Amino acid sequence: MGLNRPISSGPADVAAAGSDSKPAEKTAFDIRLEKYDAAVKIKIIKEVRSFTDLGLKEAKELVEKVPAVLKKGLTKEEAAAIVEKLKELGASVVLE
């Protein structure tokens, strides 16, 4: 018969929708290489190989594709350590 009525939200649905007003804290981070000095390119490649399972050729290609995401899904602590090391080498790195 007249079942074409829109489904109304109950109080629980409204409360759940309203509780999302503040963003959830991010738990997975990506490391993106923005730029680096050509003089330290080899050191950057070696460092990228140390925290990825890439071979020399793959790491070199990844570094040369600047800007490029080097690693995804890291915890904040893991990502911060890698970012710090790359910055010490002279790279411009962003934590996303």
GROMACS .gro file of N, CA and C in nm:
model
  288
    1MET      N    1   0.080  -0.113   0.000
    1MET     CA    2   0.000   0.000   0.000
    1MET      C    3   0.088   0.124   0.000
    2GLY      N    4   0.091   0.211   0.087
    2GLY     CA    5   0.169   0.334   0.079
    2GLY      C    6   0.307   0.321   0.144
    3LEU      N    7   0.394   0.233   0.095
    3LEU     CA    8   0.525   0.210   0.155
    3LEU      C    9   0.635   0.297   0.094
    4ASN      N   10   0.601   0.401   0.024
    4ASN     CA   11   0.700   0.487  -0.039
    4ASN      C   12   0.746   0.601   0.051
    5ARG      N   13   0.725   0.587   0.181
    5ARG     CA   14   0.766   0.690   0.276
    5ARG      C   15   0.918   0.682   0.298
    6PRO      N   16   0.983   0.797   0.319
    6PRO     CA   17   1.127   0.792   0.350
    6PRO      C   18   1.147   0.736   0.490
    7ILE      N   19   1.255   0.668   0.508
    7ILE     CA   20   1.288   0.610   0.637
    7ILE      C   21   1.345   0.720   0.724
    8SER      N   22   1.288   0.737   0.842
    8SER     CA   23   1.336   0.843   0.931
    8SER      C   24   1.445   0.788   1.023
    9SER      N   25   1.536   0.874   1.059
    9SER     CA   26   1.643   0.835   1.150
    9SER      C   27   1.591   0.834   1.291
   10GLY      N   28   1.629   0.734   1.365
   10GLY     CA   29   1.592   0.727   1.506
   10GLY      C   30   1.689   0.810   1.587
   11PRO      N   31   1.664   0.826   1.716
   11PRO     CA   32   1.752   0.905   1.802
   11PRO      C   33   1.895   0.854   1.805
   12ALA      N   34   1.916   0.723   1.795
   12ALA     CA   35   2.051   0.668   1.798
   12ALA      C   36   2.129   0.709   1.674
   13ASP      N   37   2.064   0.711   1.559
   13ASP     CA   38   2.131   0.752   1.435
   13ASP      C   39   2.172   0.898   1.440
   14VAL      N   40   2.087   0.982   1.495
   14VAL     CA   41   2.116   1.125   1.505
   14VAL      C   42   2.232   1.147   1.602
   15ALA      N   43   2.234   1.077   1.714
   15ALA     CA   44   2.342   1.092   1.812
   15ALA      C   45   2.474   1.046   1.753
   16ALA      N   46   2.475   0.937   1.679
   16ALA     CA   47   2.599   0.886   1.618
   16ALA      C   48   2.652   0.984   1.515
   17ALA      N   49   2.564   1.043   1.437
   17ALA     CA   50   2.606   1.139   1.336
   17ALA      C   51   2.660   1.266   1.400
   18GLY      N   52   2.603   1.307   1.511
   18GLY     CA   53   2.646   1.428   1.579
   18GLY      C   54   2.778   1.412   1.652
   19SER      N   55   2.817   1.291   1.688
   19SER     CA   56   2.940   1.270   1.764
   19SER      C   57   3.064   1.277   1.677
   20ASP      N   58   3.050   1.283   1.547
   20ASP     CA   59   3.164   1.290   1.455
   20ASP      C   60   3.207   1.433   1.429
   21SER      N   61   3.176   1.525   1.518
   21SER     CA   62   3.207   1.665   1.495
   21SER      C   63   3.357   1.694   1.501
   22LYS      N   64   3.435   1.617   1.580
   22LYS     CA   65   3.579   1.638   1.581
   22LYS      C   66   3.646   1.526   1.502
   23PRO      N   67   3.752   1.557   1.427
   23PRO     CA   68   3.815   1.455   1.344
   23PRO      C   69   3.887   1.351   1.430
   24ALA      N   70   3.888   1.230   1.381
   24ALA     CA   71   3.957   1.122   1.451
   24ALA      C   72   4.108   1.143   1.439
   25GLU      N   73   4.180   1.101   1.540
   25GLU     CA   74   4.325   1.117   1.539
   25GLU      C   75   4.385   1.020   1.437
   26LYS      N   76   4.476   1.069   1.357
   26LYS     CA   77   4.537   0.991   1.253
   26LYS      C   78   4.635   0.891   1.314
   27THR      N   79   4.629   0.766   1.268
   27THR     CA   80   4.716   0.663   1.324
   27THR      C   81   4.816   0.608   1.222
   28ALA      N   82   4.791   0.628   1.094
   28ALA     CA   83   4.882   0.580   0.990
   28ALA      C   84   4.934   0.700   0.911
   29PHE      N   85   5.065   0.704   0.893
   29PHE     CA   86   5.128   0.817   0.827
   29PHE      C   87   5.209   0.771   0.706
   30ASP      N   88   5.221   0.861   0.609
   30ASP     CA   89   5.300   0.837   0.489
   30ASP      C   90   5.418   0.935   0.489
   31ILE      N   91   5.529   0.889   0.433
   31ILE     CA   92   5.646   0.975   0.421
   31ILE      C   93   5.662   1.012   0.274
   32ARG      N   94   5.664   1.143   0.248
   32ARG     CA   95   5.677   1.189   0.110
   32ARG      C   96   5.805   1.272   0.097
   33LEU      N   97   5.888   1.234   0.001
   33LEU     CA   98   6.010   1.307  -0.029
   33LEU      C   99   5.974   1.420  -0.124
   34GLU      N  100   6.001   1.544  -0.082
   34GLU     CA  101   5.969   1.661  -0.162
   34GLU      C  102   6.084   1.700  -0.254
   35LYS      N  103   6.204   1.710  -0.197
   35LYS     CA  104   6.322   1.744  -0.275
   35LYS      C  105   6.446   1.710  -0.195
   36TYR      N  106   6.560   1.711  -0.262
   36TYR     CA  107   6.687   1.683  -0.198
   36TYR      C  108   6.798   1.748  -0.279
   37ASP      N  109   6.912   1.765  -0.215
   37ASP     CA  110   7.028   1.820  -0.282
   37ASP      C  111   7.094   1.708  -0.363
   38ALA      N  112   7.130   1.736  -0.486
   38ALA     CA  113   7.189   1.634  -0.572
   38ALA      C  114   7.317   1.575  -0.514
   39ALA      N  115   7.386   1.651  -0.432
   39ALA     CA  116   7.511   1.603  -0.372
   39ALA      C  117   7.489   1.488  -0.274
   40VAL      N  118   7.369   1.477  -0.219
   40VAL     CA  119   7.341   1.371  -0.120
   40VAL      C  120   7.247   1.264  -0.175
   41LYS      N  121   7.231   1.259  -0.305
   41LYS     CA  122   7.139   1.165  -0.368
   41LYS      C  123   7.172   1.020  -0.330
   42ILE      N  124   7.297   0.983  -0.334
   42ILE     CA  125   7.337   0.845  -0.303
   42ILE      C  126   7.304   0.811  -0.158
   43LYS      N  127   7.327   0.905  -0.066
   43LYS     CA  128   7.295   0.881   0.075
   43LYS      C  129   7.144   0.865   0.094
   44ILE      N  130   7.066   0.944   0.022
   44ILE     CA  131   6.920   0.935   0.031
   44ILE      C  132   6.874   0.798  -0.020
   45ILE      N  133   6.929   0.754  -0.130
   45ILE     CA  134   6.893   0.623  -0.187
   45ILE      C  135   6.927   0.512  -0.088
   46LYS      N  136   7.044   0.519  -0.028
   46LYS     CA  137   7.083   0.417   0.071
   46LYS      C  138   6.989   0.416   0.190
   47GLU      N  139   6.949   0.533   0.236
   47GLU     CA  140   6.857   0.541   0.349
   47GLU      C  141   6.720   0.486   0.311
   48VAL      N  142   6.673   0.516   0.191
   48VAL     CA  143   6.543   0.464   0.145
   48VAL      C  144   6.549   0.311   0.140
   49ARG      N  145   6.659   0.257   0.096
   49ARG     CA  146   6.674   0.110   0.092
   49ARG      C  147   6.673   0.051   0.233
   50SER      N  148   6.721   0.127   0.332
   50SER     CA  149   6.728   0.073   0.467
   50SER      C  150   6.591   0.055   0.532
   51PHE      N  151   6.491   0.135   0.494
   51PHE     CA  152   6.360   0.120   0.555
   51PHE      C  153   6.253   0.068   0.460
   52THR      N  154   6.293   0.031   0.339
   52THR     CA  155   6.202  -0.035   0.244
   52THR      C  156   6.266  -0.167   0.204
   53ASP      N  157   6.194  -0.248   0.134
   53ASP     CA  158   6.251  -0.374   0.085
   53ASP      C  159   6.286  -0.362  -0.064
   54LEU      N  160   6.317  -0.240  -0.108
   54LEU     CA  161   6.349  -0.215  -0.248
   54LEU      C  162   6.495  -0.247  -0.278
   55GLY      N  163   6.519  -0.287  -0.401
   55GLY     CA  164   6.655  -0.304  -0.448
   55GLY      C  165   6.713  -0.169  -0.486
   56LEU      N  166   6.839  -0.169  -0.524
   56LEU     CA  167   6.908  -0.044  -0.558
   56LEU      C  168   6.839   0.029  -0.673
   57LYS      N  169   6.806  -0.042  -0.777
   57LYS     CA  170   6.745   0.020  -0.895
   57LYS      C  171   6.609   0.080  -0.860
   58GLU      N  172   6.527   0.005  -0.787
   58GLU     CA  173   6.393   0.053  -0.752
   58GLU      C  174   6.400   0.173  -0.659
   59ALA      N  175   6.492   0.169  -0.562
   59ALA     CA  176   6.507   0.282  -0.469
   59ALA      C  177   6.554   0.407  -0.545
   60LYS      N  178   6.647   0.390  -0.638
   60LYS     CA  179   6.698   0.502  -0.717
   60LYS      C  180   6.584   0.564  -0.799
   61GLU      N  181   6.504   0.480  -0.863
   61GLU     CA  182   6.392   0.530  -0.944
   61GLU      C  183   6.290   0.603  -0.857
   62LEU      N  184   6.264   0.552  -0.739
   62LEU     CA  185   6.169   0.615  -0.648
   62LEU      C  186   6.219   0.752  -0.604
   63VAL      N  187   6.345   0.761  -0.567
   63VAL     CA  188   6.402   0.888  -0.523
   63VAL      C  189   6.404   0.989  -0.637
   64GLU      N  190   6.430   0.944  -0.758
   64GLU     CA  191   6.435   1.034  -0.873
   64GLU      C  192   6.297   1.084  -0.916
   65LYS      N  193   6.189   1.022  -0.868
   65LYS     CA  194   6.053   1.064  -0.904
   65LYS      C  195   6.001   1.173  -0.811
   66VAL      N  196   6.086   1.247  -0.749
   66VAL     CA  197   6.047   1.351  -0.652
   66VAL      C  198   5.943   1.442  -0.713
   67PRO      N  199   5.837   1.480  -0.646
   67PRO     CA  200   5.794   1.434  -0.513
   67PRO      C  201   5.734   1.294  -0.521
   68ALA      N  202   5.767   1.209  -0.424
   68ALA     CA  203   5.721   1.071  -0.424
   68ALA      C  204   5.699   1.024  -0.281
   69VAL      N  205   5.598   0.939  -0.264
   69VAL     CA  206   5.573   0.877  -0.134
   69VAL      C  207   5.670   0.761  -0.120
   70LEU      N  208   5.751   0.766  -0.014
   70LEU     CA  209   5.853   0.665   0.007
   70LEU      C  210   5.799   0.544   0.081
   71LYS      N  211   5.713   0.567   0.178
   71LYS     CA  212   5.658   0.457   0.259
   71LYS      C  213   5.522   0.499   0.312
   72LYS      N  214   5.428   0.404   0.317
   72LYS     CA  215   5.292   0.432   0.362
   72LYS      C  216   5.256   0.348   0.484
   73GLY      N  217   5.161   0.401   0.562
   73GLY     CA  218   5.103   0.325   0.671
   73GLY      C  219   5.190   0.306   0.793
   74LEU      N  220   5.278   0.399   0.822
   74LEU     CA  221   5.366   0.388   0.938
   74LEU      C  222   5.301   0.449   1.062
   75THR      N  223   5.346   0.404   1.178
   75THR     CA  224   5.303   0.470   1.301
   75THR      C  225   5.377   0.604   1.310
   76LYS      N  226   5.328   0.691   1.395
   76LYS     CA  227   5.389   0.823   1.409
   76LYS      C  228   5.534   0.813   1.454
   77GLU      N  229   5.564   0.721   1.545
   77GLU     CA  230   5.700   0.705   1.596
   77GLU      C  231   5.795   0.655   1.487
   78GLU      N  232   5.751   0.554   1.411
   78GLU     CA  233   5.834   0.500   1.303
   78GLU      C  234   5.860   0.608   1.197
   79ALA      N  235   5.755   0.677   1.158
   79ALA     CA  236   5.766   0.779   1.055
   79ALA      C  237   5.855   0.895   1.101
   80ALA      N  238   5.842   0.936   1.226
   80ALA     CA  239   5.921   1.048   1.277
   80ALA      C  240   6.070   1.016   1.274
   81ALA      N  241   6.106   0.893   1.308
   81ALA     CA  242   6.247   0.852   1.307
   81ALA      C  243   6.304   0.857   1.165
   82ILE      N  244   6.228   0.809   1.069
   82ILE     CA  245   6.273   0.808   0.929
   82ILE      C  246   6.283   0.951   0.876
   83VAL      N  247   6.183   1.032   0.904
   83VAL     CA  248   6.183   1.172   0.859
   83VAL      C  249   6.304   1.245   0.915
   84GLU      N  250   6.332   1.224   1.043
   84GLU     CA  251   6.447   1.290   1.107
   84GLU      C  252   6.577   1.251   1.038
   85LYS      N  253   6.594   1.123   1.009
   85LYS     CA  254   6.717   1.075   0.943
   85LYS      C  255   6.731   1.136   0.804
   86LEU      N  256   6.622   1.139   0.728
   86LEU     CA  257   6.628   1.196   0.593
   86LEU      C  258   6.657   1.345   0.597
   87LYS      N  259   6.602   1.416   0.694
   87LYS     CA  260   6.629   1.558   0.707
   87LYS      C  261   6.775   1.583   0.744
   88GLU      N  262   6.833   1.495   0.827
   88GLU     CA  263   6.975   1.508   0.861
   88GLU      C  264   7.062   1.495   0.737
   89LEU      N  265   7.017   1.413   0.642
   89LEU     CA  266   7.092   1.394   0.518
   89LEU      C  267   7.075   1.510   0.421
   90GLY      N  268   6.977   1.595   0.444
   90GLY     CA  269   6.957   1.712   0.358
   90GLY      C  270   6.836   1.703   0.268
   91ALA      N  271   6.747   1.610   0.297
   91ALA     CA  272   6.625   1.596   0.216
   91ALA      C  273   6.513   1.680   0.276
   92SER      N  274   6.421   1.720   0.190
   92SER     CA  275   6.300   1.788   0.235
   92SER      C  276   6.189   1.683   0.233
   93VAL      N  277   6.141   1.648   0.354
   93VAL     CA  278   6.046   1.538   0.369
   93VAL      C  279   5.922   1.587   0.440
   94VAL      N  280   5.805   1.533   0.400
   94VAL     CA  281   5.678   1.570   0.460
   94VAL      C  282   5.613   1.446   0.517
   95LEU      N  283   5.559   1.460   0.637
   95LEU     CA  284   5.483   1.352   0.700
   95LEU      C  285   5.335   1.378   0.675
   96GLU      N  286   5.269   1.287   0.607
   96GLU     CA  287   5.127   1.305   0.571
   96GLU      C  288   5.041   1.212   0.652
   0.00000   0.00000   0.00000
